[in-house]
mmCIF file of C-alpha atoms in Angstrom:
data_model
loop_
_atom_site.group_PDB
_atom_site.id
_atom_site.type_symbol
_atom_site.label_atom_id
_atom_site.label_comp_id
_atom_site.label_asym_id
_atom_site.label_seq_id
_atom_site.Cartn_x
_atom_site.Cartn_y
_atom_site.Cartn_z
ATOM 1 C CA MET A 1 7.746 57.974 -29.539
ATOM 2 C CA THR A 2 4.620 56.621 -27.860
ATOM 3 C CA THR A 3 6.231 53.933 -25.673
ATOM 4 C CA ASP A 4 6.927 55.093 -22.123
ATOM 5 C CA VAL A 5 10.583 54.686 -21.126
ATOM 6 C CA THR A 6 11.455 53.625 -17.582
ATOM 7 C CA ILE A 7 15.113 53.605 -16.528
ATOM 8 C CA ILE A 8 16.241 51.889 -13.331
ATOM 9 C CA GLY A 9 19.356 53.494 -11.865
ATOM 10 C CA ALA A 10 20.551 57.109 -11.781
ATOM 11 C CA GLY A 11 24.217 56.390 -12.335
ATOM 12 C CA LEU A 12 26.161 57.768 -15.265
ATOM 13 C CA GLY A 13 24.610 55.297 -17.708
ATOM 14 C CA GLY A 14 20.996 55.813 -16.727
ATOM 15 C CA LEU A 15 21.339 59.583 -16.670
ATOM 16 C CA THR A 16 23.147 59.689 -20.015
ATOM 17 C CA LEU A 17 20.326 57.683 -21.577
ATOM 18 C CA ALA A 18 17.703 60.004 -20.098
ATOM 19 C CA ARG A 19 19.625 63.030 -21.397
ATOM 20 C CA VAL A 20 20.110 61.671 -24.936
ATOM 21 C CA LEU A 21 16.419 60.814 -25.086
ATOM 22 C CA HIS A 22 15.581 64.316 -23.838
ATOM 23 C CA VAL A 23 17.751 65.841 -26.589
ATOM 24 C CA HIS A 24 15.564 63.951 -29.074
ATOM 25 C CA GLY A 25 12.331 64.997 -27.408
ATOM 26 C CA ILE A 26 11.640 61.624 -25.809
ATOM 27 C CA PRO A 27 10.617 61.733 -22.131
ATOM 28 C CA ALA A 28 11.873 59.132 -19.678
ATOM 29 C CA THR A 29 11.578 58.485 -15.965
ATOM 30 C CA VAL A 30 14.559 57.361 -13.889
ATOM 31 C CA TYR A 31 14.008 55.478 -10.628
ATOM 32 C CA GLU A 32 16.881 55.510 -8.133
ATOM 33 C CA ALA A 33 17.253 53.713 -4.795
ATOM 34 C CA GLU A 34 19.282 56.482 -3.169
ATOM 35 C CA ALA A 35 17.326 59.102 -1.264
ATOM 36 C CA SER A 36 18.908 62.060 -3.057
ATOM 37 C CA ALA A 37 21.735 63.087 -5.336
ATOM 38 C CA THR A 38 23.926 63.718 -2.291
ATOM 39 C CA ALA A 39 23.052 60.567 -0.344
ATOM 40 C CA ARG A 40 26.570 59.167 -0.729
ATOM 41 C CA THR A 41 29.957 60.045 -2.167
ATOM 42 C CA GLN A 42 30.046 59.253 -5.878
ATOM 43 C CA GLY A 43 33.423 57.597 -6.275
ATOM 44 C CA GLY A 44 36.601 59.258 -7.422
ATOM 45 C CA MET A 45 38.368 60.252 -10.620
ATOM 46 C CA LEU A 46 37.299 59.082 -14.065
ATOM 47 C CA ASP A 47 39.293 59.343 -17.267
ATOM 48 C CA ILE A 48 36.783 59.981 -20.033
ATOM 49 C CA HIS A 49 37.955 58.268 -23.194
ATOM 50 C CA GLU A 50 37.914 59.900 -26.606
ATOM 51 C CA ASP A 51 36.419 56.810 -28.300
ATOM 52 C CA SER A 52 33.589 56.116 -25.825
ATOM 53 C CA GLY A 53 32.786 58.486 -22.979
ATOM 54 C CA GLN A 54 33.446 61.661 -24.946
ATOM 55 C CA PRO A 55 31.260 60.695 -27.958
ATOM 56 C CA ALA A 56 28.500 59.801 -25.483
ATOM 57 C CA LEU A 57 28.677 63.244 -23.904
ATOM 58 C CA GLU A 58 28.678 64.802 -27.372
ATOM 59 C CA ALA A 59 25.488 62.877 -28.180
ATOM 60 C CA ALA A 60 24.076 64.289 -24.949
ATOM 61 C CA GLY A 61 24.976 67.821 -26.040
ATOM 62 C CA LEU A 62 27.191 68.334 -22.996
ATOM 63 C CA THR A 63 30.728 68.544 -24.367
ATOM 64 C CA ASP A 64 31.299 72.147 -23.281
ATOM 65 C CA GLU A 65 29.946 71.484 -19.788
ATOM 66 C CA PHE A 66 32.150 68.408 -19.525
ATOM 67 C CA ARG A 67 35.243 70.390 -20.541
ATOM 68 C CA GLY A 68 34.500 72.768 -17.701
ATOM 69 C CA LEU A 69 34.842 69.905 -15.213
ATOM 70 C CA VAL A 70 38.220 68.625 -16.425
ATOM 71 C CA LEU A 71 40.985 68.766 -13.818
ATOM 72 C CA GLU A 72 44.120 69.875 -15.607
ATOM 73 C CA GLY A 73 47.306 67.868 -15.087
ATOM 74 C CA ARG A 74 45.577 64.741 -13.813
ATOM 75 C CA GLN A 75 46.525 62.609 -16.830
ATOM 76 C CA ALA A 76 50.029 62.366 -15.366
ATOM 77 C CA ILE A 77 51.047 58.752 -14.674
ATOM 78 C CA ARG A 78 53.649 57.432 -12.270
ATOM 79 C CA VAL A 79 54.658 53.790 -11.708
ATOM 80 C CA LEU A 80 56.703 52.905 -8.619
ATOM 81 C CA ASP A 81 58.198 49.677 -7.335
ATOM 82 C CA ARG A 82 57.663 48.442 -3.796
ATOM 83 C CA ALA A 83 60.747 50.334 -2.619
ATOM 84 C CA GLY A 84 59.287 53.604 -3.869
ATOM 85 C CA ALA A 85 61.651 53.937 -6.819
ATOM 86 C CA VAL A 86 60.091 55.646 -9.844
ATOM 87 C CA LEU A 87 60.035 53.247 -12.786
ATOM 88 C CA PHE A 88 57.904 55.333 -15.138
ATOM 89 C CA ASP A 89 56.903 58.980 -14.964
ATOM 90 C CA LYS A 90 54.794 60.698 -17.596
ATOM 91 C CA VAL A 91 53.669 64.292 -17.192
ATOM 92 C CA ASP A 92 50.359 65.599 -18.448
ATOM 93 C CA ASP A 93 51.348 67.796 -21.387
ATOM 94 C CA GLY A 94 47.759 68.500 -22.378
ATOM 95 C CA THR A 95 47.763 66.210 -25.408
ATOM 96 C CA GLY A 96 46.263 63.117 -23.771
ATOM 97 C CA GLY A 97 42.944 61.756 -24.956
ATOM 98 C CA SER A 98 41.433 60.825 -21.601
ATOM 99 C CA PRO A 99 40.875 63.944 -19.471
ATOM 100 C CA GLU A 100 40.070 63.355 -15.813
ATOM 101 C CA VAL A 101 36.958 64.504 -13.980
ATOM 102 C CA LEU A 102 35.357 63.728 -10.643
ATOM 103 C CA ARG A 103 32.567 61.180 -10.950
ATOM 104 C CA GLY A 104 30.313 63.135 -8.608
ATOM 105 C CA GLU A 105 30.659 66.322 -10.631
ATOM 106 C CA LEU A 106 29.997 64.464 -13.889
ATOM 107 C CA ARG A 107 26.873 62.902 -12.419
ATOM 108 C CA GLN A 108 25.643 66.275 -11.171
ATOM 109 C CA MET A 109 26.210 67.778 -14.614
ATOM 110 C CA LEU A 110 23.968 65.095 -16.104
ATOM 111 C CA LEU A 111 21.324 65.618 -13.419
ATOM 112 C CA ASP A 112 21.315 69.366 -14.037
ATOM 113 C CA SER A 113 20.744 68.749 -17.751
ATOM 114 C CA LEU A 114 17.447 66.907 -17.206
ATOM 115 C CA PRO A 115 13.950 68.301 -16.733
ATOM 116 C CA ALA A 116 12.757 68.565 -13.136
ATOM 117 C CA ASN A 117 11.329 65.347 -11.669
ATOM 118 C CA THR A 118 12.960 63.125 -14.274
ATOM 119 C CA VAL A 119 14.653 61.248 -11.420
ATOM 120 C CA ARG A 120 12.452 59.717 -8.734
ATOM 121 C CA TRP A 121 14.645 59.329 -5.676
ATOM 122 C CA GLY A 122 14.130 56.783 -2.892
ATOM 123 C CA HIS A 123 12.740 54.089 -5.197
ATOM 124 C CA LYS A 124 14.605 50.873 -4.412
ATOM 125 C CA VAL A 125 13.541 48.057 -6.723
ATOM 126 C CA SER A 126 12.569 44.830 -4.980
ATOM 127 C CA GLY A 127 11.486 42.904 -8.074
ATOM 128 C CA THR A 128 10.417 42.949 -11.705
ATOM 129 C CA ARG A 129 8.082 40.753 -13.723
ATOM 130 C CA ALA A 130 6.880 40.396 -17.284
ATOM 131 C CA LEU A 131 3.226 41.161 -17.996
ATOM 132 C CA GLY A 132 3.227 40.059 -21.629
ATOM 133 C CA GLU A 133 3.216 41.965 -24.921
ATOM 134 C CA GLY A 134 6.469 43.711 -24.009
ATOM 135 C CA ARG A 135 5.190 45.321 -20.833
ATOM 136 C CA HIS A 136 6.803 44.921 -17.418
ATOM 137 C CA GLU A 137 5.972 45.717 -13.828
ATOM 138 C CA VAL A 138 8.545 47.073 -11.398
ATOM 139 C CA THR A 139 7.902 46.695 -7.666
ATOM 140 C CA PHE A 140 9.631 48.978 -5.173
ATOM 141 C CA ALA A 141 10.593 48.306 -1.579
ATOM 142 C CA ASP A 142 7.712 50.417 -0.276
ATOM 143 C CA GLY A 143 5.217 48.204 -2.106
ATOM 144 C CA THR A 144 4.388 50.623 -4.915
ATOM 145 C CA THR A 145 4.625 49.538 -8.539
ATOM 146 C CA VAL A 146 5.032 51.010 -11.992
ATOM 147 C CA THR A 147 4.148 49.449 -15.319
ATOM 148 C CA THR A 148 6.102 50.318 -18.447
ATOM 149 C CA GLY A 149 6.330 49.532 -22.138
ATOM 150 C CA LEU A 150 10.127 49.902 -22.226
ATOM 151 C CA LEU A 151 12.276 48.999 -19.226
ATOM 152 C CA VAL A 152 16.023 49.692 -19.147
ATOM 153 C CA GLY A 153 18.204 48.235 -16.408
ATOM 154 C CA ALA A 154 20.994 50.699 -15.695
ATOM 155 C CA ASP A 155 21.192 49.459 -12.123
ATOM 156 C CA GLY A 156 24.708 48.099 -11.941
ATOM 157 C CA ALA A 157 26.329 44.860 -10.870
ATOM 158 C CA TRP A 158 23.405 43.529 -8.851
ATOM 159 C CA SER A 159 20.723 44.578 -11.309
ATOM 160 C CA ARG A 160 17.122 43.716 -10.435
ATOM 161 C CA VAL A 161 16.224 44.015 -14.110
ATOM 162 C CA ARG A 162 18.811 41.487 -15.365
ATOM 163 C CA PRO A 163 16.807 38.380 -14.253
ATOM 164 C CA LEU A 164 14.181 39.258 -16.876
ATOM 165 C CA LEU A 165 16.829 38.519 -19.505
ATOM 166 C CA SER A 166 19.540 36.345 -18.031
ATOM 167 C CA ASP A 167 20.307 33.895 -15.222
ATOM 168 C CA ALA A 168 23.905 35.140 -15.023
ATOM 169 C CA THR A 169 25.187 36.529 -11.723
ATOM 170 C CA PRO A 170 28.500 38.258 -11.033
ATOM 171 C CA GLU A 171 31.273 36.118 -9.565
ATOM 172 C CA TYR A 172 34.127 37.199 -7.304
ATOM 173 C CA ILE A 173 37.342 37.602 -9.309
ATOM 174 C CA GLY A 174 39.659 36.710 -6.430
ATOM 175 C CA MET A 175 40.733 40.276 -5.640
ATOM 176 C CA SER A 176 39.388 43.117 -3.518
ATOM 177 C CA SER A 177 40.302 46.733 -3.038
ATOM 178 C CA VAL A 178 40.378 48.639 0.239
ATOM 179 C CA GLU A 179 39.575 52.304 -0.264
ATOM 180 C CA THR A 180 40.636 55.322 1.752
ATOM 181 C CA TYR A 181 41.247 59.067 1.427
ATOM 182 C CA LEU A 182 44.019 61.379 2.599
ATOM 183 C CA PHE A 183 42.981 65.027 2.876
ATOM 184 C CA ASP A 184 45.144 68.137 2.516
ATOM 185 C CA ALA A 185 47.901 65.705 1.609
ATOM 186 C CA ASP A 186 50.548 68.188 0.509
ATOM 187 C CA THR A 187 50.584 69.602 4.027
ATOM 188 C CA ARG A 188 49.458 66.716 6.219
ATOM 189 C CA HIS A 189 50.787 63.729 4.238
ATOM 190 C CA PRO A 190 53.700 65.129 2.213
ATOM 191 C CA ALA A 191 55.512 61.815 1.635
ATOM 192 C CA GLY A 192 52.405 60.199 0.183
ATOM 193 C CA ALA A 193 51.602 63.299 -1.864
ATOM 194 C CA LYS A 194 55.111 63.326 -3.303
ATOM 195 C CA ALA A 195 54.888 59.636 -4.195
ATOM 196 C CA VAL A 196 51.566 60.067 -5.995
ATOM 197 C CA GLY A 197 52.655 63.118 -7.940
ATOM 198 C CA GLY A 198 50.233 65.185 -10.003
ATOM 199 C CA GLY A 199 47.942 62.502 -11.384
ATOM 200 C CA SER A 200 47.740 58.730 -10.958
ATOM 201 C CA LEU A 201 50.059 56.410 -9.047
ATOM 202 C CA PHE A 202 50.520 52.701 -9.740
ATOM 203 C CA ALA A 203 52.735 50.842 -7.247
ATOM 204 C CA LEU A 204 52.309 47.191 -8.153
ATOM 205 C CA ALA A 205 53.601 43.680 -7.571
ATOM 206 C CA PRO A 206 52.136 40.275 -8.376
ATOM 207 C CA GLY A 207 48.767 39.973 -6.654
ATOM 208 C CA LYS A 208 48.856 43.294 -4.819
ATOM 209 C CA GLY A 209 49.521 46.978 -5.053
ATOM 210 C CA PHE A 210 48.524 50.571 -4.467
ATOM 211 C CA LEU A 211 46.539 52.758 -6.836
ATOM 212 C CA ALA A 212 46.032 56.420 -6.030
ATOM 213 C CA HIS A 213 44.663 59.532 -7.711
ATOM 214 C CA ARG A 214 45.148 63.183 -6.914
ATOM 215 C CA GLU A 215 41.735 64.819 -6.707
ATOM 216 C CA LYS A 216 40.825 68.410 -5.828
ATOM 217 C CA GLY A 217 42.198 70.431 -2.946
ATOM 218 C CA GLY A 218 45.132 68.178 -2.139
ATOM 219 C CA THR A 219 42.938 65.084 -1.671
ATOM 220 C CA LEU A 220 44.477 61.700 -2.413
ATOM 221 C CA HIS A 221 42.083 58.853 -3.175
ATOM 222 C CA ALA A 222 43.817 55.522 -2.580
ATOM 223 C CA TYR A 223 42.974 51.895 -3.259
ATOM 224 C CA VAL A 224 44.927 49.008 -1.793
ATOM 225 C CA MET A 225 44.607 45.947 -4.027
ATOM 226 C CA LEU A 226 44.961 42.401 -2.680
ATOM 227 C CA ALA A 227 44.357 39.023 -4.296
ATOM 228 C CA ARG A 228 42.785 37.186 -1.385
ATOM 229 C CA PRO A 229 39.657 35.036 -0.913
ATOM 230 C CA ARG A 230 36.532 36.778 0.332
ATOM 231 C CA ASP A 231 36.820 34.816 3.579
ATOM 232 C CA TRP A 232 40.180 36.450 4.230
ATOM 233 C CA PHE A 233 38.601 39.888 4.162
ATOM 234 C CA ALA A 234 35.562 38.660 6.113
ATOM 235 C CA ASP A 235 37.881 37.753 9.004
ATOM 236 C CA ILE A 236 38.898 41.430 9.321
ATOM 237 C CA ASP A 237 36.692 43.603 11.521
ATOM 238 C CA PHE A 238 36.316 46.705 9.387
ATOM 239 C CA THR A 239 34.184 48.323 12.105
ATOM 240 C CA ASP A 240 37.493 48.682 13.985
ATOM 241 C CA SER A 241 39.238 51.053 11.588
ATOM 242 C CA ALA A 242 42.601 51.032 13.339
ATOM 243 C CA ALA A 243 42.804 47.245 13.532
ATOM 244 C CA ALA A 244 41.601 46.816 9.943
ATOM 245 C CA THR A 245 44.079 49.376 8.647
ATOM 246 C CA ALA A 246 46.921 47.699 10.515
ATOM 247 C CA ARG A 247 45.960 44.278 9.156
ATOM 248 C CA ILE A 248 45.910 45.482 5.562
ATOM 249 C CA ALA A 249 49.154 47.425 5.967
ATOM 250 C CA GLN A 250 50.769 44.262 7.365
ATOM 251 C CA GLU A 251 50.509 42.704 3.903
ATOM 252 C CA PHE A 252 52.921 45.404 2.683
ATOM 253 C CA ALA A 253 55.407 45.279 5.557
ATOM 254 C CA ASP A 254 58.429 45.365 3.231
ATOM 255 C CA TRP A 255 57.110 48.211 1.054
ATOM 256 C CA ALA A 256 58.259 51.831 1.185
ATOM 257 C CA PRO A 257 56.692 53.803 4.075
ATOM 258 C CA GLU A 258 55.408 56.519 1.720
ATOM 259 C CA LEU A 259 53.340 53.808 0.015
ATOM 260 C CA THR A 260 52.050 52.030 3.112
ATOM 261 C CA ALA A 261 51.121 55.473 4.459
ATOM 262 C CA LEU A 262 48.411 55.588 1.790
ATOM 263 C CA ILE A 263 46.488 53.077 3.909
ATOM 264 C CA ALA A 264 48.081 53.466 7.348
ATOM 265 C CA ASP A 265 47.564 57.245 7.493
ATOM 266 C CA GLY A 266 44.163 57.355 5.819
ATOM 267 C CA ASP A 267 41.776 60.040 7.049
ATOM 268 C CA THR A 268 38.690 57.912 6.419
ATOM 269 C CA ALA A 269 37.745 54.444 7.597
ATOM 270 C CA PRO A 270 39.022 51.754 5.215
ATOM 271 C CA VAL A 271 36.237 50.393 3.005
ATOM 272 C CA PRO A 272 36.591 46.892 1.515
ATOM 273 C CA ARG A 273 35.279 46.533 -2.023
ATOM 274 C CA PRO A 274 35.244 42.985 -3.410
ATOM 275 C CA LEU A 275 35.493 42.876 -7.198
ATOM 276 C CA PHE A 276 33.068 40.884 -9.327
ATOM 277 C CA ALA A 277 32.547 40.179 -13.020
ATOM 278 C CA LEU A 278 29.952 38.680 -15.335
ATOM 279 C CA PRO A 279 30.978 36.136 -17.995
ATOM 280 C CA VAL A 280 32.980 37.775 -20.778
ATOM 281 C CA GLU A 281 30.511 36.697 -23.465
ATOM 282 C CA HIS A 282 27.402 37.560 -21.424
ATOM 283 C CA ARG A 283 24.426 38.039 -23.717
ATOM 284 C CA TRP A 284 20.759 37.123 -23.936
ATOM 285 C CA ALA A 285 18.022 36.421 -26.431
ATOM 286 C CA ARG A 286 15.866 39.403 -27.391
ATOM 287 C CA VAL A 287 13.022 39.870 -24.925
ATOM 288 C CA PRO A 288 10.400 42.448 -25.957
ATOM 289 C CA GLY A 289 10.301 45.658 -23.952
ATOM 290 C CA VAL A 290 13.448 45.333 -21.831
ATOM 291 C CA THR A 291 17.232 45.713 -22.103
ATOM 292 C CA LEU A 292 20.327 46.470 -20.024
ATOM 293 C CA LEU A 293 23.283 48.820 -20.191
ATOM 294 C CA GLY A 294 26.583 49.314 -18.373
ATOM 295 C CA ASP A 295 27.526 47.005 -15.509
ATOM 296 C CA ALA A 296 24.036 45.500 -15.489
ATOM 297 C CA ALA A 297 24.825 44.131 -18.944
ATOM 298 C CA HIS A 298 28.575 43.488 -18.855
ATOM 299 C CA LEU A 299 30.240 43.944 -15.468
ATOM 300 C CA SER A 300 33.922 43.179 -15.988
ATOM 301 C CA LEU A 301 37.322 43.456 -14.352
ATOM 302 C CA PRO A 302 38.037 47.082 -13.416
ATOM 303 C CA ASN A 303 40.141 48.589 -16.188
ATOM 304 C CA GLY A 304 38.952 52.169 -16.558
ATOM 305 C CA GLU A 305 36.292 51.253 -19.125
ATOM 306 C CA GLY A 306 33.225 50.749 -16.927
ATOM 307 C CA ALA A 307 31.873 54.301 -16.746
ATOM 308 C CA ASN A 308 32.886 55.034 -20.328
ATOM 309 C CA LEU A 309 31.106 51.957 -21.654
ATOM 310 C CA ALA A 310 27.993 52.665 -19.609
ATOM 311 C CA MET A 311 27.718 56.144 -21.088
ATOM 312 C CA TYR A 312 28.476 54.872 -24.576
ATOM 313 C CA ASP A 313 25.839 52.132 -24.241
ATOM 314 C CA ALA A 314 23.366 54.762 -23.107
ATOM 315 C CA ALA A 315 24.090 57.101 -25.989
ATOM 316 C CA GLU A 316 23.855 54.317 -28.561
ATOM 317 C CA LEU A 317 20.572 53.080 -27.090
ATOM 318 C CA GLY A 318 19.167 56.592 -26.977
ATOM 319 C CA LYS A 319 20.105 57.267 -30.593
ATOM 320 C CA ALA A 320 18.635 53.936 -31.706
ATOM 321 C CA LEU A 321 15.329 54.699 -29.988
ATOM 322 C CA ALA A 322 15.258 58.158 -31.544
ATOM 323 C CA ALA A 323 15.911 56.642 -34.978
ATOM 324 C CA HIS A 324 13.025 54.179 -34.563
ATOM 325 C CA PRO A 325 10.415 56.069 -32.523
ATOM 326 C CA ASP A 326 7.593 53.809 -33.711
ATOM 327 C CA ASP A 327 9.510 50.533 -33.475
ATOM 328 C CA ALA A 328 11.264 50.112 -30.139
ATOM 329 C CA GLU A 329 11.999 46.443 -30.833
ATOM 330 C CA THR A 330 14.048 47.283 -33.892
ATOM 331 C CA ALA A 331 15.938 49.861 -31.829
ATOM 332 C CA LEU A 332 16.630 47.390 -29.019
ATOM 333 C CA THR A 333 17.769 44.722 -31.470
ATOM 334 C CA GLU A 334 20.186 47.097 -33.207
ATOM 335 C CA TYR A 335 21.522 48.306 -29.869
ATOM 336 C CA GLU A 336 22.079 44.839 -28.398
ATOM 337 C CA GLN A 337 23.641 43.350 -31.523
ATOM 338 C CA ALA A 338 26.262 46.103 -31.480
ATOM 339 C CA MET A 339 26.666 46.130 -27.701
ATOM 340 C CA PHE A 340 27.355 42.405 -27.230
ATOM 341 C CA PRO A 341 30.596 42.199 -29.244
ATOM 342 C CA ARG A 342 31.696 45.636 -28.043
ATOM 343 C CA SER A 343 31.353 44.688 -24.386
ATOM 344 C CA ALA A 344 32.945 41.264 -24.898
ATOM 345 C CA ALA A 345 35.980 42.894 -26.514
ATOM 346 C CA ALA A 346 36.275 45.343 -23.636
ATOM 347 C CA ALA A 347 35.993 42.554 -21.061
ATOM 348 C CA THR A 348 38.680 40.542 -22.855
ATOM 349 C CA GLU A 349 40.938 43.586 -22.872
ATOM 350 C CA GLY A 350 40.158 44.039 -19.177
ATOM 351 C CA ILE A 351 41.513 40.572 -18.426
ATOM 352 C CA HIS A 352 44.708 41.472 -20.278
ATOM 353 C CA VAL A 353 45.082 44.760 -18.395
ATOM 354 C CA HIS A 354 44.394 43.019 -15.074
ATOM 355 C CA GLU A 355 47.249 40.621 -15.812
ATOM 356 C CA LEU A 356 49.553 43.550 -16.576
ATOM 357 C CA PHE A 357 48.629 45.120 -13.244
ATOM 358 C CA TYR A 358 48.775 42.114 -10.959
ATOM 359 C CA GLY A 359 50.289 39.178 -12.886
ATOM 360 C CA ASP A 360 53.705 37.594 -12.472
ATOM 361 C CA GLU A 361 55.457 40.326 -14.481
ATOM 362 C CA ALA A 362 53.927 43.268 -12.605
ATOM 363 C CA PRO A 363 54.640 46.132 -12.881
ATOM 364 C CA HIS A 364 56.829 45.810 -15.972
ATOM 365 C CA GLY A 365 54.063 44.757 -18.348
ATOM 366 C CA LEU A 366 52.108 47.851 -17.366
ATOM 367 C CA ILE A 367 55.133 50.057 -17.971
ATOM 368 C CA ASN A 368 55.527 48.554 -21.424
ATOM 369 C CA MET A 369 51.883 49.321 -22.152
ATOM 370 C CA PHE A 370 52.239 52.921 -21.041
ATOM 371 C CA ALA A 371 55.516 53.383 -22.887
ATOM 372 C CA GLY A 372 53.984 51.899 -26.031
ATOM 373 C CA GLY A 373 51.345 54.599 -26.163
ATOM 374 C CA GLU A 374 48.342 52.367 -25.496
ATOM 375 C CA GLN A 375 45.252 54.015 -23.981
ATOM 376 C CA THR A 376 45.548 54.691 -20.281
ATOM 377 C CA PRO A 377 43.368 52.248 -18.314
#
């Protein structure tokens, strides 16, 4: 392949694309805004699905390495009501199709699989522009630029590459999460640890709830979910951790103490995370020399598909480019025409899952989904 490949964003999608291209002997350069691989914590647990994330890792030649990262027992699922009563409890018997790994470890595995200097750290994109004939210029915050014949935006919700293709911008979905961690929970937070169990906890009611995952070393990673306007969260001073925690916990005053402890007893400052989505049918006309993958292309309601779809997009794009090394436009067309309906279907399913989590029938619709053997979100 003679066209130079420039990838913006060293998340799971961008790195998977670089790795799949590397497997096929195609070099690529990844530009990432963060200063280093350890500049920030890389999220929590991910369930890697057998019909998306796992095939992507197979295409990257990393299945064995991935299996070495799997945390056994974490596919266990527990659903509680607001009083703390267990409504659904499924153990991890080892037969599930969505093994759990830590996002940070998965990202590091991908980084370790790439040639040195593939990722250029500390390159925050400030703008992009078309130069004609399929070439594009990327400008970084320090004023430097790079010109490329194939530009891939793997730069997430607020992609700086997306405007080359689409005027769409993510919109707030009416719900935010507040994130916190509890460390050494079995010893220091035993009630919360018991409530969460060995894997994932869902304690839900219409418009609100607690999600939590058991990570390594007794760490609980918790998310408090609230359907409130952005202004409601803006009125909370999150620089005052104690006051912010108390205000969020107040919304669950009649919930079981072992559940409210997941926010009230957090060992880290609460972090608000407003949730956004692109239109379900987001797509664009083919523009020579540029495309998108993952959240940059199809940010949707959180439903456990985001990371899996980003990696799957990346693998499919990488394979298409390898199949058409002398005709990148044919590769991009094939990739996008398959990606658009795939992502729209996933976004539609995400809306359905979101309703099961936080709609009027919560949590019973979710229990029915779990009991019916549908894929764990």
